[in-house]
Amino acid sequence: MSKGWTGSLVIMACLAVAVAGPDLSNFRAVFQTDHGDIHMAFYANVAPKTVDLIYSLMEAGAYNTNHFFRVDKGFVAQTADVAGGRLAAMDWRQRDLAAKHVPLEVTPAVKHDKRGVLSLARHSDPESGGSSFSILLGPAPHLDMQYTVFGEVTEGWDTLTALEGVETRHEGIFVMPTSRITIHSTYTYWAQDVEGGELCRDSLGPLYARLDSQAVVLQRVRQQDLPGS
């Protein structure tokens, strides 16, 4: 069993499973953009395969230097697929994860009913979900049972508002920003201890800051020195 799968199983083991609706995960991920940070939590009890893939991609830094290719005010802000949207070259683990797809995971109790919901993009094939996903900028009930809901934004509402304020253009069915909205880096953290105690992010903040700084430097080295970057 790989180290990545072991880590994922440990995470899943820490979750309380509910049948009726989503449980908000304690493990979180953050996008850092020019417009601010976006913190996300996940519904591992209702979309386990999707959450495993997206969280693994975030842990691997696969969204670093990717971008929001679509910003449709009141509807969605959508990330590009990491295989085509990143500026930096991918390492072997990122390439392996970027090639994976997950099936549609839907239930009537989990809806596209509010701003901040995370919804997995896909093609016409319901088994085609990959690394691209949308953050809802408003309720979108017509997406229910058609696209996997796998989490929600927990912090960064001002960032979503800022994204809606960028200049856009229409290209076919898409509303796209005229200037690139880059996801410069990502990091993950555990919001509570195992017994549901106090938030630990503040005490771990200096460590995350150092890791984030190192990730930015590594991406610059990749862009400068690796073939195809």
mmCIF file of C-alpha atoms in Angstrom:
data_model
loop_
_atom_site.group_PDB
_atom_site.id
_atom_site.type_symbol
_atom_site.label_atom_id
_atom_site.label_comp_id
_atom_site.label_asym_id
_atom_site.label_seq_id
_atom_site.Cartn_x
_atom_site.Cartn_y
_atom_site.Cartn_z
ATOM 1 C CA MET A 1 0.000 0.000 0.000
ATOM 2 C CA SER A 2 1.418 3.399 -0.985
ATOM 3 C CA LYS A 3 2.119 6.139 1.507
ATOM 4 C CA GLY A 4 -0.518 8.333 -0.175
ATOM 5 C CA TRP A 5 -3.218 5.690 0.184
ATOM 6 C CA THR A 6 -2.216 5.067 3.799
ATOM 7 C CA GLY A 7 -2.598 8.769 4.565
ATOM 8 C CA SER A 8 -5.972 8.869 2.848
ATOM 9 C CA LEU A 9 -7.218 5.867 4.820
ATOM 10 C CA VAL A 10 -6.118 7.468 8.086
ATOM 11 C CA ILE A 11 -8.049 10.601 7.165
ATOM 12 C CA MET A 12 -11.150 8.604 6.290
ATOM 13 C CA ALA A 13 -10.894 6.665 9.554
ATOM 14 C CA CYS A 14 -11.040 9.933 11.494
ATOM 15 C CA LEU A 15 -14.368 10.932 9.969
ATOM 16 C CA ALA A 16 -17.830 10.281 11.403
ATOM 17 C CA VAL A 17 -19.987 8.809 8.656
ATOM 18 C CA ALA A 18 -23.539 10.076 8.237
ATOM 19 C CA VAL A 19 -26.151 8.793 5.810
ATOM 20 C CA ALA A 20 -28.558 11.709 5.524
ATOM 21 C CA GLY A 21 -26.205 14.524 4.571
ATOM 22 C CA PRO A 22 -22.651 15.824 4.486
ATOM 23 C CA ASP A 23 -20.292 15.991 7.438
ATOM 24 C CA LEU A 24 -17.772 18.812 7.244
ATOM 25 C CA SER A 25 -14.253 17.417 7.394
ATOM 26 C CA ASN A 26 -11.617 18.547 9.863
ATOM 27 C CA PHE A 27 -8.963 18.372 7.145
ATOM 28 C CA ARG A 28 -8.875 21.552 5.104
ATOM 29 C CA ALA A 29 -7.118 22.954 2.041
ATOM 30 C CA VAL A 30 -6.301 26.522 1.045
ATOM 31 C CA PHE A 31 -5.832 28.226 -2.325
ATOM 32 C CA GLN A 32 -3.656 31.351 -2.213
ATOM 33 C CA THR A 33 -4.391 33.851 -4.980
ATOM 34 C CA ASP A 34 -3.678 37.509 -5.754
ATOM 35 C CA HIS A 35 -7.200 38.247 -4.537
ATOM 36 C CA GLY A 36 -6.791 36.452 -1.200
ATOM 37 C CA ASP A 37 -7.016 32.975 0.297
ATOM 38 C CA ILE A 38 -9.863 30.456 -0.027
ATOM 39 C CA HIS A 39 -10.225 27.810 2.702
ATOM 40 C CA MET A 40 -12.116 24.609 1.841
ATOM 41 C CA ALA A 41 -13.513 21.666 3.812
ATOM 42 C CA PHE A 42 -14.787 18.408 2.353
ATOM 43 C CA TYR A 43 -17.732 15.988 2.428
ATOM 44 C CA ALA A 44 -15.806 12.712 2.562
ATOM 45 C CA ASN A 45 -18.838 10.788 3.799
ATOM 46 C CA VAL A 46 -20.879 11.548 0.666
ATOM 47 C CA ALA A 47 -18.182 11.772 -2.044
ATOM 48 C CA PRO A 48 -15.232 9.703 -0.773
ATOM 49 C CA LYS A 49 -13.599 8.992 -4.145
ATOM 50 C CA THR A 50 -13.830 12.606 -5.246
ATOM 51 C CA VAL A 51 -12.493 13.921 -1.945
ATOM 52 C CA ASP A 52 -9.624 11.439 -1.982
ATOM 53 C CA LEU A 53 -8.559 12.597 -5.451
ATOM 54 C CA ILE A 54 -8.959 16.356 -4.927
ATOM 55 C CA TYR A 55 -7.335 16.369 -1.492
ATOM 56 C CA SER A 56 -4.451 14.224 -2.771
ATOM 57 C CA LEU A 57 -3.942 16.691 -5.633
ATOM 58 C CA MET A 58 -3.891 19.569 -3.156
ATOM 59 C CA GLU A 59 -1.459 17.792 -0.824
ATOM 60 C CA ALA A 60 0.799 17.124 -3.800
ATOM 61 C CA GLY A 61 0.805 20.800 -4.806
ATOM 62 C CA ALA A 62 -0.807 19.989 -8.147
ATOM 63 C CA TYR A 63 -2.912 23.173 -8.143
ATOM 64 C CA ASN A 64 0.127 25.410 -7.617
ATOM 65 C CA THR A 65 0.427 27.830 -10.595
ATOM 66 C CA ASN A 66 -2.947 26.623 -11.934
ATOM 67 C CA HIS A 67 -5.712 29.204 -12.438
ATOM 68 C CA PHE A 68 -9.424 29.991 -12.435
ATOM 69 C CA PHE A 69 -10.225 29.952 -16.141
ATOM 70 C CA ARG A 70 -13.903 30.753 -15.616
ATOM 71 C CA VAL A 71 -15.571 33.358 -13.396
ATOM 72 C CA ASP A 72 -19.309 33.770 -13.958
ATOM 73 C CA LYS A 73 -20.723 36.201 -11.403
ATOM 74 C CA GLY A 74 -23.482 34.658 -9.302
ATOM 75 C CA PHE A 75 -22.803 31.218 -10.773
ATOM 76 C CA VAL A 76 -19.305 29.672 -10.535
ATOM 77 C CA ALA A 77 -15.564 30.237 -10.367
ATOM 78 C CA GLN A 78 -13.967 27.183 -12.007
ATOM 79 C CA THR A 79 -10.395 25.914 -11.871
ATOM 80 C CA ALA A 80 -8.687 24.627 -14.973
ATOM 81 C CA ASP A 81 -7.655 20.990 -15.199
ATOM 82 C CA VAL A 82 -4.192 20.871 -13.646
ATOM 83 C CA ALA A 83 -2.699 18.963 -16.600
ATOM 84 C CA GLY A 84 -3.363 21.909 -18.901
ATOM 85 C CA GLY A 85 -3.730 24.869 -16.558
ATOM 86 C CA ARG A 86 -0.470 24.941 -14.611
ATOM 87 C CA LEU A 87 2.450 27.172 -15.515
ATOM 88 C CA ALA A 88 4.991 24.927 -13.783
ATOM 89 C CA ALA A 89 6.012 21.443 -14.855
ATOM 90 C CA MET A 90 4.526 18.564 -12.856
ATOM 91 C CA ASP A 91 6.497 15.939 -10.960
ATOM 92 C CA TRP A 92 5.724 12.230 -11.343
ATOM 93 C CA ARG A 93 3.168 12.112 -8.498
ATOM 94 C CA GLN A 94 1.306 15.158 -9.769
ATOM 95 C CA ARG A 95 1.175 13.678 -13.270
ATOM 96 C CA ASP A 96 -0.119 10.377 -11.899
ATOM 97 C CA LEU A 97 -2.896 12.066 -9.906
ATOM 98 C CA ALA A 98 -3.792 14.414 -12.772
ATOM 99 C CA ALA A 99 -4.481 11.414 -15.014
ATOM 100 C CA LYS A 100 -7.039 9.885 -12.610
ATOM 101 C CA HIS A 101 -10.813 10.121 -12.964
ATOM 102 C CA VAL A 102 -13.609 9.466 -10.497
ATOM 103 C CA PRO A 103 -17.264 8.462 -10.935
ATOM 104 C CA LEU A 104 -20.271 10.658 -10.297
ATOM 105 C CA GLU A 105 -21.128 10.627 -6.557
ATOM 106 C CA VAL A 106 -24.544 12.160 -5.903
ATOM 107 C CA THR A 107 -27.321 11.901 -3.371
ATOM 108 C CA PRO A 108 -30.607 13.868 -3.183
ATOM 109 C CA ALA A 109 -29.713 15.193 0.270
ATOM 110 C CA VAL A 110 -26.598 17.029 -0.960
ATOM 111 C CA LYS A 111 -27.410 20.008 -3.150
ATOM 112 C CA HIS A 112 -25.932 22.945 -5.029
ATOM 113 C CA ASP A 113 -27.910 25.195 -2.713
ATOM 114 C CA LYS A 114 -25.566 27.929 -1.525
ATOM 115 C CA ARG A 115 -22.575 30.108 -2.255
ATOM 116 C CA GLY A 116 -19.264 28.348 -1.603
ATOM 117 C CA VAL A 117 -20.288 24.785 -2.508
ATOM 118 C CA LEU A 118 -17.547 22.783 -4.269
ATOM 119 C CA SER A 119 -18.765 20.958 -7.386
ATOM 120 C CA LEU A 120 -16.662 18.617 -9.519
ATOM 121 C CA ALA A 121 -16.542 19.366 -13.240
ATOM 122 C CA ARG A 122 -16.878 16.580 -15.786
ATOM 123 C CA HIS A 123 -17.545 15.864 -19.447
ATOM 124 C CA SER A 124 -20.670 14.092 -20.697
ATOM 125 C CA ASP A 125 -19.387 10.794 -19.318
ATOM 126 C CA PRO A 126 -20.398 10.600 -15.610
ATOM 127 C CA GLU A 127 -17.132 8.732 -14.935
ATOM 128 C CA SER A 128 -14.999 11.606 -16.260
ATOM 129 C CA GLY A 129 -14.537 13.776 -13.143
ATOM 130 C CA GLY A 130 -10.939 14.929 -12.725
ATOM 131 C CA SER A 131 -9.043 17.846 -11.216
ATOM 132 C CA SER A 132 -11.213 20.706 -12.484
ATOM 133 C CA PHE A 133 -13.908 21.903 -10.102
ATOM 134 C CA SER A 134 -16.146 24.873 -9.468
ATOM 135 C CA ILE A 135 -16.791 27.026 -6.422
ATOM 136 C CA LEU A 136 -20.415 28.140 -6.519
ATOM 137 C CA LEU A 137 -20.976 31.896 -6.385
ATOM 138 C CA GLY A 138 -24.685 31.362 -5.790
ATOM 139 C CA PRO A 139 -27.252 28.549 -5.650
ATOM 140 C CA ALA A 140 -27.428 26.396 -8.796
ATOM 141 C CA PRO A 141 -30.190 23.802 -8.301
ATOM 142 C CA HIS A 142 -30.094 22.762 -11.974
ATOM 143 C CA LEU A 143 -26.731 21.089 -11.217
ATOM 144 C CA ASP A 144 -28.206 18.799 -8.542
ATOM 145 C CA MET A 145 -27.735 15.069 -9.228
ATOM 146 C CA GLN A 146 -25.700 15.967 -12.331
ATOM 147 C CA TYR A 147 -22.414 16.999 -10.704
ATOM 148 C CA THR A 148 -20.707 15.785 -7.534
ATOM 149 C CA VAL A 149 -20.878 18.109 -4.533
ATOM 150 C CA PHE A 150 -17.813 17.343 -2.413
ATOM 151 C CA GLY A 151 -17.228 20.227 -0.015
ATOM 152 C CA GLU A 152 -17.616 23.910 0.741
ATOM 153 C CA VAL A 153 -15.704 27.097 1.382
ATOM 154 C CA THR A 154 -15.200 27.850 5.088
ATOM 155 C CA GLU A 155 -13.192 31.085 4.841
ATOM 156 C CA GLY A 156 -12.382 33.542 2.073
ATOM 157 C CA TRP A 157 -15.766 35.046 1.256
ATOM 158 C CA ASP A 158 -14.150 38.404 0.474
ATOM 159 C CA THR A 159 -11.909 36.577 -1.993
ATOM 160 C CA LEU A 160 -14.934 35.151 -3.807
ATOM 161 C CA THR A 161 -16.426 38.646 -3.963
ATOM 162 C CA ALA A 162 -13.151 39.966 -5.380
ATOM 163 C CA LEU A 163 -13.137 37.243 -8.043
ATOM 164 C CA GLU A 164 -16.633 38.272 -9.098
ATOM 165 C CA GLY A 165 -15.378 41.820 -9.557
ATOM 166 C CA VAL A 166 -12.723 41.044 -12.189
ATOM 167 C CA GLU A 167 -13.178 42.084 -15.801
ATOM 168 C CA THR A 168 -14.541 39.230 -17.925
ATOM 169 C CA ARG A 169 -15.255 38.292 -21.525
ATOM 170 C CA HIS A 170 -17.625 35.792 -23.129
ATOM 171 C CA GLU A 171 -16.231 32.835 -25.060
ATOM 172 C CA GLY A 172 -18.978 30.488 -26.169
ATOM 173 C CA ILE A 173 -20.906 29.358 -23.094
ATOM 174 C CA PHE A 174 -18.126 30.457 -20.738
ATOM 175 C CA VAL A 175 -17.577 33.771 -18.957
ATOM 176 C CA MET A 176 -13.803 34.078 -18.537
ATOM 177 C CA PRO A 177 -11.525 36.615 -16.815
ATOM 178 C CA THR A 178 -9.565 38.860 -19.159
ATOM 179 C CA SER A 179 -6.502 38.529 -16.909
ATOM 180 C CA ARG A 180 -5.191 35.274 -15.473
ATOM 181 C CA ILE A 181 -6.286 34.493 -11.887
ATOM 182 C CA THR A 182 -3.414 32.339 -10.673
ATOM 183 C CA ILE A 183 -3.523 29.931 -7.761
ATOM 184 C CA HIS A 184 0.006 30.649 -6.588
ATOM 185 C CA SER A 185 0.176 27.943 -3.944
ATOM 186 C CA THR A 186 -1.868 25.602 -1.777
ATOM 187 C CA TYR A 187 -1.524 24.107 1.674
ATOM 188 C CA THR A 188 -3.510 21.718 3.855
ATOM 189 C CA TYR A 189 -4.150 21.677 7.591
ATOM 190 C CA TRP A 190 -6.166 19.926 10.295
ATOM 191 C CA ALA A 191 -8.811 22.239 11.763
ATOM 192 C CA GLN A 192 -9.260 20.390 15.080
ATOM 193 C CA ASP A 193 -7.422 17.802 17.103
ATOM 194 C CA VAL A 194 -8.514 14.138 17.034
ATOM 195 C CA GLU A 195 -10.929 14.595 19.958
ATOM 196 C CA GLY A 196 -12.565 17.703 18.477
ATOM 197 C CA GLY A 197 -10.654 20.153 20.620
ATOM 198 C CA GLU A 198 -9.337 23.618 19.908
ATOM 199 C CA LEU A 199 -8.303 24.872 16.506
ATOM 200 C CA CYS A 200 -4.606 24.195 15.956
ATOM 201 C CA ARG A 201 -3.984 26.300 12.880
ATOM 202 C CA ASP A 202 -2.590 29.269 14.864
ATOM 203 C CA SER A 203 0.072 27.174 16.583
ATOM 204 C CA LEU A 204 1.058 25.565 13.276
ATOM 205 C CA GLY A 205 0.992 28.848 11.366
ATOM 206 C CA PRO A 206 4.775 29.443 11.332
ATOM 207 C CA LEU A 207 5.376 25.939 9.980
ATOM 208 C CA TYR A 208 2.822 26.402 7.204
ATOM 209 C CA ALA A 209 4.367 29.761 6.320
ATOM 210 C CA ARG A 210 7.820 28.170 5.956
ATOM 211 C CA LEU A 211 6.446 25.300 3.885
ATOM 212 C CA ASP A 212 4.533 27.696 1.676
ATOM 213 C CA SER A 213 7.631 29.814 1.099
ATOM 214 C CA GLN A 214 9.628 26.717 0.177
ATOM 215 C CA ALA A 215 6.888 25.604 -2.232
ATOM 216 C CA VAL A 216 6.987 28.942 -4.057
ATOM 217 C CA VAL A 217 10.775 28.732 -4.392
ATOM 218 C CA LEU A 218 10.529 25.145 -5.661
ATOM 219 C CA GLN A 219 7.998 26.140 -8.305
ATOM 220 C CA ARG A 220 10.306 28.907 -9.529
ATOM 221 C CA VAL A 221 13.193 26.444 -9.785
ATOM 222 C CA ARG A 222 10.998 24.030 -11.734
ATOM 223 C CA GLN A 223 9.942 26.757 -14.157
ATOM 224 C CA GLN A 224 13.534 27.871 -14.735
ATOM 225 C CA ASP A 225 15.370 24.559 -14.880
ATOM 226 C CA LEU A 226 13.069 21.666 -15.779
ATOM 227 C CA PRO A 227 12.430 20.690 -19.407
ATOM 228 C CA GLY A 228 8.978 21.614 -20.638
ATOM 229 C CA SER A 229 8.414 24.188 -17.909
#
